[in-house]
């Protein structure tokens, strides 16, 4: 049985989120419609053609960390674009909390943010110079902290990185890190 | 205009009463004289060198930590006077340095300072709210970091703690920590 246009467009959108490199041809085959119909669907949904989607992904690309060994980053890096932005995740486990009240110890959130701020910089030798940080709300055992880094300023030997750490939609930590890069390694 | 020796020594004594962990270098800078002059001033005034002043503080008092389990403090607490001051020592070992350049990772110095800032507060529940920190110079494998905390401000539910971390007579890390105490636990 053919899907209604509305149902098909909904499924098409979900499919492309799961498999962004599906061709129009393959989608046409899966939904039992013409390629032209898929193109119209994409246009209505505002989804670019395959080449555009690849380009978009490439821009989002996952760069390699230069400034430290990947295993030295505290948390799991899920996105990294050098000198631009990065994302890492850290789940708060037993070893991260105060024994007494089960709240994450500040230095673990700091370590996640600081190491992401260093990782995002495109240089071999990167050290933190200053940081201004705010613990917005306590983080508890089992919560997943997602740190998002954005490079906000680059000068000859310094990079400023803003970090916001979220648990779900809530900001739990904020920081501005000023890191310096060793010139010899630029 | 340069101060007379007498005026300088008077101001130097007052400065050291307010900020007992000022280095000779910093005082020389402030008074516009050489480090040697400051050393002579101290000798004439009978004020011991920085290491001696830290040791003297340590002998004066040792309270028990209230806000966390003693083993949760990063580093070895050698002096603690609740709501007043504290000192801790951390030797930089293999697990604290970047594999690549053998420099201590910032979050360990932060952890030492942050946990001392929490430990020095006389309350059961203490969490860091904000911190402004500066990594003054890289710390290397084998160096011993002595963090000195001074409580500089107490309001109804907040305590401000200034931290300076030294390697020998050199400041390597500075921070101002604003921590909050849970009211129920006062």
PDB file of C-alpha atoms in Angstrom, chain A residues 66-69 72 74 97-101 103 105-107 110-111 114-115 124-125 127-135 138 180, chain B residues 66-69 72 74 97-101 103 105-107 110-111 114-115 124-125 127-135 138 180:
ATOM      1  CA  UNK A  66      46.482  18.051  17.522  1.00  0.00           C
ATOM      2  CA  UNK A  67      47.289  19.603  20.872  1.00  0.00           C
ATOM      3  CA  UNK A  68      47.096  16.473  23.012  1.00  0.00           C
ATOM      4  CA  UNK A  69      46.667  12.743  22.656  1.00  0.00           C
ATOM      5  CA  UNK A  72      43.982  12.772  27.190  1.00  0.00           C
ATOM      6  CA  UNK A  74      38.425  14.153  29.543  1.00  0.00           C
ATOM      7  CA  UNK A  97      30.973  12.735  42.915  1.00  0.00           C
ATOM      8  CA  UNK A  98      31.453  13.804  46.514  1.00  0.00           C
ATOM      9  CA  UNK A  99      30.859  10.836  48.792  1.00  0.00           C
ATOM     10  CA  UNK A 100      28.602  12.921  50.985  1.00  0.00           C
ATOM     11  CA  UNK A 101      26.004  14.518  48.721  1.00  0.00           C
ATOM     12  CA  UNK A 103      27.136  15.982  43.507  1.00  0.00           C
ATOM     13  CA  UNK A 105      33.074  17.573  41.994  1.00  0.00           C
ATOM     14  CA  UNK A 106      33.823  20.834  40.238  1.00  0.00           C
ATOM     15  CA  UNK A 107      37.204  19.827  38.931  1.00  0.00           C
ATOM     16  CA  UNK A 110      36.453  21.897  34.740  1.00  0.00           C
ATOM     17  CA  UNK A 111      38.651  19.106  33.338  1.00  0.00           C
ATOM     18  CA  UNK A 114      39.494  22.694  29.859  1.00  0.00           C
ATOM     19  CA  UNK A 115      40.601  19.670  27.869  1.00  0.00           C
ATOM     20  CA  UNK A 124      50.805  21.149  18.766  1.00  0.00           C
ATOM     21  CA  UNK A 125      51.483  22.883  22.068  1.00  0.00           C
ATOM     22  CA  UNK A 127      48.336  25.527  27.461  1.00  0.00           C
ATOM     23  CA  UNK A 128      45.599  27.258  29.391  1.00  0.00           C
ATOM     24  CA  UNK A 129      46.514  30.794  30.468  1.00  0.00           C
ATOM     25  CA  UNK A 130      43.377  31.974  32.251  1.00  0.00           C
ATOM     26  CA  UNK A 131      39.825  30.817  32.785  1.00  0.00           C
ATOM     27  CA  UNK A 132      36.683  32.362  34.177  1.00  0.00           C
ATOM     28  CA  UNK A 133      34.156  29.744  35.107  1.00  0.00           C
ATOM     29  CA  UNK A 134      30.724  29.413  36.634  1.00  0.00           C
ATOM     30  CA  UNK A 135      29.096  26.322  38.063  1.00  0.00           C
ATOM     31  CA  UNK A 138      25.002  21.059  40.732  1.00  0.00           C
ATOM     32  CA  UNK A 180      48.088  30.049  24.400  1.00  0.00           C
TER      33      UNK A 180
ATOM     34  CA  UNK B  66      34.223  19.857  57.594  1.00  0.00           C
ATOM     35  CA  UNK B  67      32.977  20.305  54.059  1.00  0.00           C
ATOM     36  CA  UNK B  68      34.360  17.106  52.544  1.00  0.00           C
ATOM     37  CA  UNK B  69      36.097  13.925  53.587  1.00  0.00           C
ATOM     38  CA  UNK B  72      38.704  14.046  49.017  1.00  0.00           C
ATOM     39  CA  UNK B  74      43.463  16.854  46.192  1.00  0.00           C
ATOM     40  CA  UNK B  97      51.393  15.602  33.125  1.00  0.00           C
ATOM     41  CA  UNK B  98      50.700  15.687  29.411  1.00  0.00           C
ATOM     42  CA  UNK B  99      52.414  12.748  27.746  1.00  0.00           C
ATOM     43  CA  UNK B 100      53.850  15.023  25.096  1.00  0.00           C
ATOM     44  CA  UNK B 101      55.600  17.861  26.913  1.00  0.00           C
ATOM     45  CA  UNK B 103      53.818  19.820  31.767  1.00  0.00           C
ATOM     46  CA  UNK B 105      47.657  19.421  33.159  1.00  0.00           C
ATOM     47  CA  UNK B 106      45.722  22.480  34.260  1.00  0.00           C
ATOM     48  CA  UNK B 107      42.888  20.583  35.865  1.00  0.00           C
ATOM     49  CA  UNK B 110      42.696  23.579  39.541  1.00  0.00           C
ATOM     50  CA  UNK B 111      41.611  20.526  41.545  1.00  0.00           C
ATOM     51  CA  UNK B 114      39.400  24.175  44.287  1.00  0.00           C
ATOM     52  CA  UNK B 115      39.391  21.420  46.877  1.00  0.00           C
ATOM     53  CA  UNK B 124      29.049  20.870  55.914  1.00  0.00           C
ATOM     54  CA  UNK B 125      27.903  21.568  52.369  1.00  0.00           C
ATOM     55  CA  UNK B 127      30.050  24.041  46.440  1.00  0.00           C
ATOM     56  CA  UNK B 128      32.053  26.221  44.098  1.00  0.00           C
ATOM     57  CA  UNK B 129      29.959  28.891  42.385  1.00  0.00           C
ATOM     58  CA  UNK B 130      32.522  30.764  40.288  1.00  0.00           C
ATOM     59  CA  UNK B 131      36.260  30.885  39.865  1.00  0.00           C
ATOM     60  CA  UNK B 132      38.680  33.147  38.072  1.00  0.00           C
ATOM     61  CA  UNK B 133      42.013  31.493  37.580  1.00  0.00           C
ATOM     62  CA  UNK B 134      45.371  32.126  36.010  1.00  0.00           C
ATOM     63  CA  UNK B 135      48.061  29.624  35.151  1.00  0.00           C
ATOM     64  CA  UNK B 138      53.877  25.765  33.403  1.00  0.00           C
ATOM     65  CA  UNK B 180      28.534  28.848  48.546  1.00  0.00           C
TER      66      UNK B 180
END
